[in-house]
PDB file of C-alpha atoms and ligand atoms in Angstrom:
ATOM      1  CA  UNK Z   1     122.730  95.179  60.951  1.00  0.00           C
ATOM      2  CA  UNK Z   2     122.117  93.799  64.407  1.00  0.00           C
ATOM      3  CA  UNK Z   3     124.719  93.058  67.026  1.00  0.00           C
ATOM      4  CA  UNK Z   4     126.774  89.964  67.697  1.00  0.00           C
ATOM      5  CA  UNK Z   5     125.848  88.520  71.055  1.00  0.00           C
ATOM      6  CA  UNK Z   6     128.143  86.301  73.112  1.00  0.00           C
ATOM      7  CA  UNK Z   7     126.156  83.255  74.189  1.00  0.00           C
ATOM      8  CA  UNK Z   8     127.966  80.478  76.019  1.00  0.00           C
ATOM      9  CA  UNK Z   9     131.181  80.547  74.091  1.00  0.00           C
ATOM     10  CA  UNK Z  10     129.807  81.517  70.704  1.00  0.00           C
ATOM     11  CA  UNK Z  11     129.012  84.721  68.895  1.00  0.00           C
ATOM     12  CA  UNK Z  12     125.557  84.677  67.381  1.00  0.00           C
ATOM     13  CA  UNK Z  13     123.576  87.372  65.550  1.00  0.00           C
ATOM     14  CA  UNK Z  14     121.131  89.059  67.945  1.00  0.00           C
ATOM     15  CA  UNK Z  15     118.127  87.526  66.151  1.00  0.00           C
ATOM     16  CA  UNK Z  16     119.508  84.076  66.916  1.00  0.00           C
ATOM     17  CA  UNK Z  17     120.528  84.823  70.512  1.00  0.00           C
ATOM     18  CA  UNK Z  18     117.876  82.758  72.283  1.00  0.00           C
ATOM     19  CA  UNK Z  19     117.751  80.950  75.595  1.00  0.00           C
ATOM     20  CA  UNK Z  20     115.607  78.071  76.814  1.00  0.00           C
ATOM     21  CA  UNK Z  21     112.172  78.747  78.313  1.00  0.00           C
ATOM     22  CA  UNK Z  22     113.344  76.371  81.075  1.00  0.00           C
ATOM     23  CA  UNK Z  23     116.202  78.723  82.014  1.00  0.00           C
ATOM     24  CA  UNK Z  24     115.706  79.706  85.654  1.00  0.00           C
ATOM     25  CA  UNK Z  25     116.848  83.228  84.819  1.00  0.00           C
ATOM     26  CA  UNK Z  26     113.638  83.462  82.785  1.00  0.00           C
ATOM     27  CA  UNK Z  27     111.391  81.353  85.031  1.00  0.00           C
ATOM     28  CA  UNK Z  28     112.467  82.832  88.378  1.00  0.00           C
ATOM     29  CA  UNK Z  29     114.834  85.763  87.846  1.00  0.00           C
ATOM     30  CA  UNK Z  30     117.540  83.434  89.130  1.00  0.00           C
ATOM     31  CA  UNK Z  31     120.834  84.904  88.007  1.00  0.00           C
ATOM     32  CA  UNK Z  32     123.066  87.953  88.235  1.00  0.00           C
ATOM     33  CA  UNK Z  33     124.117  90.731  85.899  1.00  0.00           C
ATOM     34  CA  UNK Z  34     126.215  93.837  85.351  1.00  0.00           C
ATOM     35  CA  UNK Z  35     125.799  96.958  83.248  1.00  0.00           C
ATOM     36  CA  UNK Z  36     129.182  98.314  82.147  1.00  0.00           C
ATOM     37  CA  UNK Z  37     130.291 101.245  79.967  1.00  0.00           C
ATOM     38  CA  UNK Z  38     133.065 101.754  77.486  1.00  0.00           C
ATOM     39  CA  UNK Z  39     134.187 105.316  76.820  1.00  0.00           C
ATOM     40  CA  UNK Z  40     136.544 106.267  73.995  1.00  0.00           C
ATOM     41  CA  UNK Z  41     137.764 102.714  73.517  1.00  0.00           C
ATOM     42  CA  UNK Z  42     138.267 101.957  77.199  1.00  0.00           C
ATOM     43  CA  UNK Z  43     136.070  99.860  79.475  1.00  0.00           C
ATOM     44  CA  UNK Z  44     135.403 101.863  82.632  1.00  0.00           C
ATOM     45  CA  UNK Z  45     135.940 100.164  86.029  1.00  0.00           C
ATOM     46  CA  UNK Z  46     135.871  96.690  84.500  1.00  0.00           C
ATOM     47  CA  UNK Z  47     137.599  95.005  87.447  1.00  0.00           C
ATOM     48  CA  UNK Z  48     135.139  96.583  89.887  1.00  0.00           C
ATOM     49  CA  UNK Z  49     132.160  95.343  87.838  1.00  0.00           C
ATOM     50  CA  UNK Z  50     133.608  91.831  87.639  1.00  0.00           C
ATOM     51  CA  UNK Z  51     134.315  91.876  91.357  1.00  0.00           C
ATOM     52  CA  UNK Z  52     130.686  92.788  92.058  1.00  0.00           C
ATOM     53  CA  UNK Z  53     129.416  90.147  89.604  1.00  0.00           C
ATOM     54  CA  UNK Z  54     131.397  87.414  91.346  1.00  0.00           C
ATOM     55  CA  UNK Z  55     130.213  88.648  94.768  1.00  0.00           C
ATOM     56  CA  UNK Z  56     126.576  88.645  93.614  1.00  0.00           C
ATOM     57  CA  UNK Z  57     127.043  85.146  92.159  1.00  0.00           C
ATOM     58  CA  UNK Z  58     128.568  83.892  95.388  1.00  0.00           C
ATOM     59  CA  UNK Z  59     125.667  85.317  97.390  1.00  0.00           C
ATOM     60  CA  UNK Z  60     123.215  83.222  95.353  1.00  0.00           C
ATOM     61  CA  UNK Z  61     125.494  80.135  95.221  1.00  0.00           C
ATOM     62  CA  UNK Z  62     125.981  80.428  91.491  1.00  0.00           C
ATOM     63  CA  UNK Z  63     129.269  79.233  90.123  1.00  0.00           C
ATOM     64  CA  UNK Z  64     130.335  81.247  87.093  1.00  0.00           C
ATOM     65  CA  UNK Z  65     131.928  78.815  84.639  1.00  0.00           C
ATOM     66  CA  UNK Z  66     134.601  81.306  83.483  1.00  0.00           C
ATOM     67  CA  UNK Z  67     137.372  83.006  85.435  1.00  0.00           C
ATOM     68  CA  UNK Z  68     137.504  86.788  85.835  1.00  0.00           C
ATOM     69  CA  UNK Z  69     140.302  86.972  83.263  1.00  0.00           C
ATOM     70  CA  UNK Z  70     138.351  84.860  80.780  1.00  0.00           C
ATOM     71  CA  UNK Z  71     135.207  86.957  81.239  1.00  0.00           C
ATOM     72  CA  UNK Z  72     137.222  90.129  80.807  1.00  0.00           C
ATOM     73  CA  UNK Z  73     138.629  88.842  77.521  1.00  0.00           C
ATOM     74  CA  UNK Z  74     135.138  87.813  76.313  1.00  0.00           C
ATOM     75  CA  UNK Z  75     133.803  91.296  77.067  1.00  0.00           C
ATOM     76  CA  UNK Z  76     136.635  92.939  75.126  1.00  0.00           C
ATOM     77  CA  UNK Z  77     136.182  90.467  72.276  1.00  0.00           C
ATOM     78  CA  UNK Z  78     132.436  91.201  72.128  1.00  0.00           C
ATOM     79  CA  UNK Z  79     133.193  94.907  71.820  1.00  0.00           C
ATOM     80  CA  UNK Z  80     135.768  94.252  69.086  1.00  0.00           C
ATOM     81  CA  UNK Z  81     133.426  91.925  67.221  1.00  0.00           C
ATOM     82  CA  UNK Z  82     130.800  94.690  67.177  1.00  0.00           C
ATOM     83  CA  UNK Z  83     133.400  97.364  66.382  1.00  0.00           C
ATOM     84  CA  UNK Z  84     132.292  99.434  69.350  1.00  0.00           C
ATOM     85  CA  UNK Z  85     134.251 102.255  70.932  1.00  0.00           C
ATOM     86  CA  UNK Z  86     131.647 103.931  73.124  1.00  0.00           C
ATOM     87  CA  UNK Z  87     129.223 101.323  74.371  1.00  0.00           C
ATOM     88  CA  UNK Z  88     126.949  99.877  76.998  1.00  0.00           C
ATOM     89  CA  UNK Z  89     127.710  96.278  77.919  1.00  0.00           C
ATOM     90  CA  UNK Z  90     125.201  93.951  79.551  1.00  0.00           C
ATOM     91  CA  UNK Z  91     126.781  90.906  81.140  1.00  0.00           C
ATOM     92  CA  UNK Z  92     124.305  88.282  82.349  1.00  0.00           C
ATOM     93  CA  UNK Z  93     124.901  84.983  84.117  1.00  0.00           C
ATOM     94  CA  UNK Z  94     121.694  83.022  84.540  1.00  0.00           C
ATOM     95  CA  UNK Z  95     121.231  79.816  86.503  1.00  0.00           C
ATOM     96  CA  UNK Z  96     120.626  77.929  83.278  1.00  0.00           C
ATOM     97  CA  UNK Z  97     118.188  75.320  82.157  1.00  0.00           C
ATOM     98  CA  UNK Z  98     116.459  73.195  84.793  1.00  0.00           C
ATOM     99  CA  UNK Z  99     113.051  71.684  85.408  1.00  0.00           C
ATOM    100  CA  UNK Z 100     109.927  73.572  86.487  1.00  0.00           C
ATOM    101  CA  UNK Z 101     110.835  73.268  90.173  1.00  0.00           C
ATOM    102  CA  UNK Z 102     112.866  75.914  91.993  1.00  0.00           C
ATOM    103  CA  UNK Z 103     115.873  73.752  92.783  1.00  0.00           C
ATOM    104  CA  UNK Z 104     119.011  75.394  91.355  1.00  0.00           C
ATOM    105  CA  UNK Z 105     120.896  72.104  91.849  1.00  0.00           C
ATOM    106  CA  UNK Z 106     118.983  70.835  88.814  1.00  0.00           C
ATOM    107  CA  UNK Z 107     120.505  73.541  86.616  1.00  0.00           C
ATOM    108  CA  UNK Z 108     124.006  72.242  85.878  1.00  0.00           C
ATOM    109  CA  UNK Z 109     124.993  74.766  83.185  1.00  0.00           C
ATOM    110  CA  UNK Z 110     124.850  78.496  84.002  1.00  0.00           C
ATOM    111  CA  UNK Z 111     124.408  80.596  80.871  1.00  0.00           C
ATOM    112  CA  UNK Z 112     126.754  83.494  80.110  1.00  0.00           C
ATOM    113  CA  UNK Z 113     125.456  86.223  77.847  1.00  0.00           C
ATOM    114  CA  UNK Z 114     127.256  89.403  76.775  1.00  0.00           C
ATOM    115  CA  UNK Z 115     125.392  92.061  74.827  1.00  0.00           C
ATOM    116  CA  UNK Z 116     127.209  95.193  73.694  1.00  0.00           C
ATOM    117  CA  UNK Z 117     125.397  98.041  72.083  1.00  0.00           C
ATOM    118  CA  UNK Z 118     125.457 101.785  71.578  1.00  0.00           C
ATOM    119  CA  UNK Z 119     124.255 103.651  74.614  1.00  0.00           C
ATOM    120  CA  UNK Z 120     121.191 105.846  74.737  1.00  0.00           C
ATOM    121  CA  UNK Z 121     121.427 108.328  77.569  1.00  0.00           C
ATOM    122  CA  UNK Z 122     119.391 111.166  79.046  1.00  0.00           C
ATOM    123  CA  UNK Z 123     119.430 114.299  76.844  1.00  0.00           C
ATOM    124  CA  UNK Z 124     122.198 116.793  77.716  1.00  0.00           C
ATOM    125  CA  UNK Z 125     119.531 119.363  78.689  1.00  0.00           C
ATOM    126  CA  UNK Z 126     118.670 117.268  81.749  1.00  0.00           C
ATOM    127  CA  UNK Z 127     122.306 117.354  82.909  1.00  0.00           C
ATOM    128  CA  UNK Z 128     122.104 121.142  82.734  1.00  0.00           C
ATOM    129  CA  UNK Z 129     118.659 121.573  84.261  1.00  0.00           C
ATOM    130  CA  UNK Z 130     118.187 118.493  86.429  1.00  0.00           C
ATOM    131  CA  UNK Z 131     115.514 115.829  86.701  1.00  0.00           C
ATOM    132  CA  UNK Z 132     112.198 115.929  88.461  1.00  0.00           C
ATOM    133  CA  UNK Z 133     111.643 112.756  90.496  1.00  0.00           C
ATOM    134  CA  UNK Z 134     109.247 111.454  93.124  1.00  0.00           C
ATOM    135  CA  UNK Z 135     109.361 109.192  96.154  1.00  0.00           C
ATOM    136  CA  UNK Z 136     107.161 106.147  95.652  1.00  0.00           C
ATOM    137  CA  UNK Z 137     105.170 103.845  97.911  1.00  0.00           C
ATOM    138  CA  UNK Z 138     107.051 100.693  96.855  1.00  0.00           C
ATOM    139  CA  UNK Z 139     109.710 100.120  99.528  1.00  0.00           C
ATOM    140  CA  UNK Z 140     113.157  98.809  98.595  1.00  0.00           C
ATOM    141  CA  UNK Z 141     113.595  95.099  99.349  1.00  0.00           C
ATOM    142  CA  UNK Z 142     114.679  94.436 102.911  1.00  0.00           C
ATOM    143  CA  UNK Z 143     118.246  93.055 103.050  1.00  0.00           C
ATOM    144  CA  UNK Z 144     117.146  90.047 105.099  1.00  0.00           C
ATOM    145  CA  UNK Z 145     114.773  89.001 102.276  1.00  0.00           C
ATOM    146  CA  UNK Z 146     116.666  89.859  99.070  1.00  0.00           C
ATOM    147  CA  UNK Z 147     119.730  91.967  99.767  1.00  0.00           C
ATOM    148  CA  UNK Z 148     119.786  94.873  97.274  1.00  0.00           C
ATOM    149  CA  UNK Z 149     123.583  94.511  97.282  1.00  0.00           C
ATOM    150  CA  UNK Z 150     123.071  91.440  95.110  1.00  0.00           C
ATOM    151  CA  UNK Z 151     122.699  92.603  91.518  1.00  0.00           C
ATOM    152  CA  UNK Z 152     120.313  89.824  90.620  1.00  0.00           C
ATOM    153  CA  UNK Z 153     118.019  89.305  87.633  1.00  0.00           C
ATOM    154  CA  UNK Z 154     115.091  89.695  90.021  1.00  0.00           C
ATOM    155  CA  UNK Z 155     114.265  93.372  89.431  1.00  0.00           C
ATOM    156  CA  UNK Z 156     110.544  93.297  90.113  1.00  0.00           C
ATOM    157  CA  UNK Z 157     110.955  95.496  93.204  1.00  0.00           C
ATOM    158  CA  UNK Z 158     112.550  98.194  91.037  1.00  0.00           C
ATOM    159  CA  UNK Z 159     110.048  97.671  88.220  1.00  0.00           C
ATOM    160  CA  UNK Z 160     107.122  98.247  90.601  1.00  0.00           C
ATOM    161  CA  UNK Z 161     108.707 101.552  91.624  1.00  0.00           C
ATOM    162  CA  UNK Z 162     109.378 102.459  87.990  1.00  0.00           C
ATOM    163  CA  UNK Z 163     105.706 101.865  87.160  1.00  0.00           C
ATOM    164  CA  UNK Z 164     104.758 104.389  89.853  1.00  0.00           C
ATOM    165  CA  UNK Z 165     107.214 106.946  88.453  1.00  0.00           C
ATOM    166  CA  UNK Z 166     106.004 106.458  84.883  1.00  0.00           C
ATOM    167  CA  UNK Z 167     102.372 106.809  85.976  1.00  0.00           C
ATOM    168  CA  UNK Z 168     103.293 110.205  87.423  1.00  0.00           C
ATOM    169  CA  UNK Z 169     105.235 111.241  84.338  1.00  0.00           C
ATOM    170  CA  UNK Z 170     108.740 111.332  85.852  1.00  0.00           C
ATOM    171  CA  UNK Z 171     111.808 109.369  84.753  1.00  0.00           C
ATOM    172  CA  UNK Z 172     112.939 108.011  88.132  1.00  0.00           C
ATOM    173  CA  UNK Z 173     111.526 106.920  91.470  1.00  0.00           C
ATOM    174  CA  UNK Z 174     113.158 107.305  94.856  1.00  0.00           C
ATOM    175  CA  UNK Z 175     112.568 104.261  97.018  1.00  0.00           C
ATOM    176  CA  UNK Z 176     112.645 104.307 100.812  1.00  0.00           C
ATOM    177  CA  UNK Z 177     113.697 101.371 102.929  1.00  0.00           C
ATOM    178  CA  UNK Z 178     111.219  99.702 105.281  1.00  0.00           C
ATOM    179  CA  UNK Z 179     112.003 102.235 108.030  1.00  0.00           C
ATOM    180  CA  UNK Z 180     111.292 105.212 105.808  1.00  0.00           C
ATOM    181  CA  UNK Z 181     114.882 106.263 105.117  1.00  0.00           C
ATOM    182  CA  UNK Z 182     115.947 107.166 101.609  1.00  0.00           C
ATOM    183  CA  UNK Z 183     117.446 104.105  99.915  1.00  0.00           C
ATOM    184  CA  UNK Z 184     118.019 104.576  96.185  1.00  0.00           C
ATOM    185  CA  UNK Z 185     116.326 104.922  92.804  1.00  0.00           C
ATOM    186  CA  UNK Z 186     115.265 102.077  90.510  1.00  0.00           C
ATOM    187  CA  UNK Z 187     118.589 102.060  88.685  1.00  0.00           C
ATOM    188  CA  UNK Z 188     120.686 104.749  90.392  1.00  0.00           C
ATOM    189  CA  UNK Z 189     122.139 105.696  93.764  1.00  0.00           C
ATOM    190  CA  UNK Z 190     121.254 109.015  95.373  1.00  0.00           C
ATOM    191  CA  UNK Z 191     123.318 111.801  96.947  1.00  0.00           C
ATOM    192  CA  UNK Z 192     122.410 115.069  98.637  1.00  0.00           C
ATOM    193  CA  UNK Z 193     124.539 118.066  99.556  1.00  0.00           C
ATOM    194  CA  UNK Z 194     123.889 119.857 102.825  1.00  0.00           C
ATOM    195  CA  UNK Z 195     125.987 122.822 103.897  1.00  0.00           C
ATOM    196  CA  UNK Z 196     128.852 121.725 101.679  1.00  0.00           C
ATOM    197  CA  UNK Z 197     128.814 118.096 102.870  1.00  0.00           C
ATOM    198  CA  UNK Z 198     128.081 115.294 100.408  1.00  0.00           C
ATOM    199  CA  UNK Z 199     125.753 112.726 101.966  1.00  0.00           C
ATOM    200  CA  UNK Z 200     124.661 109.329 100.639  1.00  0.00           C
ATOM    201  CA  UNK Z 201     122.876 106.392 102.316  1.00  0.00           C
ATOM    202  CA  UNK Z 202     125.162 103.656 103.711  1.00  0.00           C
ATOM    203  CA  UNK Z 203     124.885 100.272 101.980  1.00  0.00           C
ATOM    204  CA  UNK Z 204     123.312  98.605 105.049  1.00  0.00           C
ATOM    205  CA  UNK Z 205     120.169 100.677 104.474  1.00  0.00           C
ATOM    206  CA  UNK Z 206     119.501  98.300 101.593  1.00  0.00           C
ATOM    207  CA  UNK Z 207     120.980  99.593  98.346  1.00  0.00           C
ATOM    208  CA  UNK Z 208     123.184  98.392  95.564  1.00  0.00           C
ATOM    209  CA  UNK Z 209     126.773  99.473  96.179  1.00  0.00           C
ATOM    210  CA  UNK Z 210     127.032 101.370  92.917  1.00  0.00           C
ATOM    211  CA  UNK Z 211     130.334 101.502  91.097  1.00  0.00           C
ATOM    212  CA  UNK Z 212     129.549 105.091  90.055  1.00  0.00           C
ATOM    213  CA  UNK Z 213     128.632 105.890  93.691  1.00  0.00           C
ATOM    214  CA  UNK Z 214     132.066 104.736  94.795  1.00  0.00           C
ATOM    215  CA  UNK Z 215     133.812 106.678  92.024  1.00  0.00           C
ATOM    216  CA  UNK Z 216     131.926 109.854  93.010  1.00  0.00           C
ATOM    217  CA  UNK Z 217     132.807 109.395  96.699  1.00  0.00           C
ATOM    218  CA  UNK Z 218     136.459 109.083  95.706  1.00  0.00           C
ATOM    219  CA  UNK Z 219     136.312 112.108  93.384  1.00  0.00           C
ATOM    220  CA  UNK Z 220     134.703 114.197  96.143  1.00  0.00           C
ATOM    221  CA  UNK Z 221     137.354 113.173  98.688  1.00  0.00           C
ATOM    222  CA  UNK Z 222     140.101 114.070  96.196  1.00  0.00           C
ATOM    223  CA  UNK Z 223     138.535 117.494  95.856  1.00  0.00           C
ATOM    224  CA  UNK Z 224     138.337 117.958  99.632  1.00  0.00           C
ATOM    225  CA  UNK Z 225     134.553 117.825  99.659  1.00  0.00           C
ATOM    226  CA  UNK Z 226     133.544 116.159 102.955  1.00  0.00           C
ATOM    227  CA  UNK Z 227     131.594 112.919 102.391  1.00  0.00           C
ATOM    228  CA  UNK Z 228     129.334 111.156 104.884  1.00  0.00           C
ATOM    229  CA  UNK Z 229     127.495 107.870 104.502  1.00  0.00           C
ATOM    230  CA  UNK Z 230     124.473 108.324 106.740  1.00  0.00           C
ATOM    231  CA  UNK Z 231     120.747 107.759 106.722  1.00  0.00           C
ATOM    232  CA  UNK Z 232     118.309 110.568 105.960  1.00  0.00           C
ATOM    233  CA  UNK Z 233     114.571 110.994 105.525  1.00  0.00           C
ATOM    234  CA  UNK Z 234     112.510 112.478 102.672  1.00  0.00           C
ATOM    235  CA  UNK Z 235     112.140 115.764 104.601  1.00  0.00           C
ATOM    236  CA  UNK Z 236     115.921 116.062 104.901  1.00  0.00           C
ATOM    237  CA  UNK Z 237     116.097 115.480 101.169  1.00  0.00           C
ATOM    238  CA  UNK Z 238     113.473 118.201 100.495  1.00  0.00           C
ATOM    239  CA  UNK Z 239     115.459 120.726 102.515  1.00  0.00           C
ATOM    240  CA  UNK Z 240     118.872 119.771 101.095  1.00  0.00           C
ATOM    241  CA  UNK Z 241     120.870 122.222  98.983  1.00  0.00           C
ATOM    242  CA  UNK Z 242     121.613 119.854  96.095  1.00  0.00           C
ATOM    243  CA  UNK Z 243     120.681 116.368  94.956  1.00  0.00           C
ATOM    244  CA  UNK Z 244     121.964 114.074  92.217  1.00  0.00           C
ATOM    245  CA  UNK Z 245     121.817 110.456  91.078  1.00  0.00           C
ATOM    246  CA  UNK Z 246     124.652 108.181  90.003  1.00  0.00           C
ATOM    247  CA  UNK Z 247     124.672 105.081  87.819  1.00  0.00           C
ATOM    248  CA  UNK Z 248     126.548 103.444  84.995  1.00  0.00           C
ATOM    249  CA  UNK Z 249     123.950 104.493  82.420  1.00  0.00           C
ATOM    250  CA  UNK Z 250     122.927 107.892  83.878  1.00  0.00           C
ATOM    251  CA  UNK Z 251     126.474 108.787  85.082  1.00  0.00           C
ATOM    252  CA  UNK Z 252     126.065 111.791  87.446  1.00  0.00           C
ATOM    253  CA  UNK Z 253     122.731 113.515  86.850  1.00  0.00           C
ATOM    254  CA  UNK Z 254     121.266 116.390  88.874  1.00  0.00           C
ATOM    255  CA  UNK Z 255     117.840 116.310  90.540  1.00  0.00           C
ATOM    256  CA  UNK Z 256     116.217 119.712  90.955  1.00  0.00           C
ATOM    257  CA  UNK Z 257     112.676 118.754  92.020  1.00  0.00           C
ATOM    258  CA  UNK Z 258     111.423 116.020  94.364  1.00  0.00           C
ATOM    259  CA  UNK Z 259     107.729 115.451  95.116  1.00  0.00           C
ATOM    260  CA  UNK Z 260     106.925 118.905  93.749  1.00  0.00           C
ATOM    261  CA  UNK Z 261     109.520 120.702  95.916  1.00  0.00           C
ATOM    262  CA  UNK Z 262     112.450 122.547  94.371  1.00  0.00           C
ATOM    263  CA  UNK Z 263     115.798 121.327  95.712  1.00  0.00           C
ATOM    264  CA  UNK Z 264     117.906 124.304  96.836  1.00  0.00           C
ATOM    265  CA  UNK Z 265     117.059 127.198  94.537  1.00  0.00           C
ATOM    266  CA  UNK Z 266     115.795 124.785  91.879  1.00  0.00           C
ATOM    267  CA  UNK Z 267     118.963 125.056  89.831  1.00  0.00           C
ATOM    268  CA  UNK Z 268     121.867 122.634  89.526  1.00  0.00           C
ATOM    269  CA  UNK Z 269     124.209 123.278  92.452  1.00  0.00           C
ATOM    270  CA  UNK Z 270     127.923 124.020  92.511  1.00  0.00           C
ATOM    271  CA  UNK Z 271     129.119 120.715  93.969  1.00  0.00           C
ATOM    272  CA  UNK Z 272     126.924 118.707  91.589  1.00  0.00           C
ATOM    273  CA  UNK Z 273     128.337 120.638  88.626  1.00  0.00           C
ATOM    274  CA  UNK Z 274     131.876 120.061  89.845  1.00  0.00           C
ATOM    275  CA  UNK Z 275     131.333 116.310  90.250  1.00  0.00           C
ATOM    276  CA  UNK Z 276     129.673 115.975  86.826  1.00  0.00           C
ATOM    277  CA  UNK Z 277     132.733 117.646  85.340  1.00  0.00           C
ATOM    278  CA  UNK Z 278     135.235 115.515  87.272  1.00  0.00           C
ATOM    279  CA  UNK Z 279     133.357 112.339  86.382  1.00  0.00           C
ATOM    280  CA  UNK Z 280     133.362 113.244  82.696  1.00  0.00           C
ATOM    281  CA  UNK Z 281     137.071 113.955  82.820  1.00  0.00           C
ATOM    282  CA  UNK Z 282     137.729 110.533  84.316  1.00  0.00           C
ATOM    283  CA  UNK Z 283     135.700 108.424  81.870  1.00  0.00           C
ATOM    284  CA  UNK Z 284     137.595 107.902  78.670  1.00  0.00           C
ATOM    285  CA  UNK Z 285     140.857 108.574  80.453  1.00  0.00           C
ATOM    286  CA  UNK Z 286     140.811 105.534  82.693  1.00  0.00           C
ATOM    287  CA  UNK Z 287     139.856 102.000  81.737  1.00  0.00           C
ATOM    288  CA  UNK Z 288     140.828  98.749  80.054  1.00  0.00           C
ATOM    289  CA  UNK Z 289     141.671  99.351  76.371  1.00  0.00           C
ATOM    290  CA  UNK Z 290     139.509  97.412  73.916  1.00  0.00           C
ATOM    291  CA  UNK Z 291     141.863  97.651  70.975  1.00  0.00           C
ATOM    292  CA  UNK Z 292     145.109  97.236  72.840  1.00  0.00           C
ATOM    293  CA  UNK Z 293     147.319  95.999  70.000  1.00  0.00           C
ATOM    294  CA  UNK Z 294     146.187  98.687  67.581  1.00  0.00           C
ATOM    295  CA  UNK Z 295     146.715 101.400  70.182  1.00  0.00           C
ATOM    296  CA  UNK Z 296     150.130 100.110  71.122  1.00  0.00           C
ATOM    297  CA  UNK Z 297     151.221  99.988  67.480  1.00  0.00           C
ATOM    298  CA  UNK Z 298     149.964 103.462  66.693  1.00  0.00           C
ATOM    299  CA  UNK Z 299     150.967 104.917  70.036  1.00  0.00           C
TER     300      UNK Z 299
HETATM  301  N1  PMP G 301     121.021 100.973  92.192  1.00  0.00           N
HETATM  302  C1  PMP G 301     120.402 100.075  91.406  1.00  0.00           C
HETATM  303  C2  PMP G 301     119.182  99.395  91.912  1.00  0.00           C
HETATM  304  C3  PMP G 301     120.915  99.794  90.133  1.00  0.00           C
HETATM  305  O1  PMP G 301     120.319  98.901  89.347  1.00  0.00           O
HETATM  306  C4  PMP G 301     122.075 100.491  89.693  1.00  0.00           C
HETATM  307  C5  PMP G 301     122.665 100.297  88.333  1.00  0.00           C
HETATM  308  N2  PMP G 301     122.415  99.229  87.659  1.00  0.00           N
HETATM  309  C6  PMP G 301     122.673 101.413  90.546  1.00  0.00           C
HETATM  310  C7  PMP G 301     122.120 101.623  91.799  1.00  0.00           C
HETATM  311  C8  PMP G 301     123.922 102.143  90.156  1.00  0.00           C
HETATM  312  O2  PMP G 301     125.019 101.267  90.165  1.00  0.00           O
HETATM  313  P1  PMP G 301     126.261 101.451  89.191  1.00  0.00           P
HETATM  314  O3  PMP G 301     126.814 102.793  89.480  1.00  0.00           O
HETATM  315  O4  PMP G 301     127.174 100.356  89.555  1.00  0.00           O
HETATM  316  O5  PMP G 301     125.731 101.341  87.806  1.00  0.00           O
END
């Protein structure tokens, strides 16, 4: 059986979850979204995801017709309705139906959609051996045009990079910013380790401020691993000791080859391994319980 999808206040079977062809989310990529995970019956970093959603919405002058608390409850309800325990949640707020012009003022009713499904992730082997990735020619959007900090429905920049990666037979693409500094991947943030220091690009370079990125920075600081947010070039990446990506779907995943060059000795490094382990310990331990009443009664 298919999933129940939350669509503007109602739960509809996925086959019936349809939106208007006049929705500006469809016509122009005008809207915002979040990808969220639930581990072992708990929604991970839900407040942080909602915070980012509301920030993204504000940046595009989109008023979300539900409060944070209401959205939170709808997300939990969607998970309960689908009897999910470990899940991937896609929360979308589109501008809504308008006319064929661009004007968002003609779209009075933003659409809220919540899809919850089982998650398909990279095979475990890749967490043990690392990914091979490439840098691509598509540059990350410049912040003064479309700020990558806005998690908008307009993902064509990332899709163009993904097409380059797929054409070269690798699962991810590293995008540079307009000045040639490493920005991020199509759906993940990037970290390197150099002489024991964890380094990641600062958000002003033009990246999404990943929730997983922030969790990893915090985990590293708790473990006394020095962390620096600073710019670096592809050659600094090639000569780094370790590299990994972070994202809600990928979690923390090692990279052992970039543009044909082995990173470090070509094996997953010590700090990467440590952070994968700490991240896995945290998920499932922390989070907003989906089945609160049941847990309280039994616990
Ligand atoms: N960068 C981009 C472009 C993304 O789309 C994502 C995830 N959707 C990330 C980074 C990682 O962010 P998060 O850890 O919040 O999933």
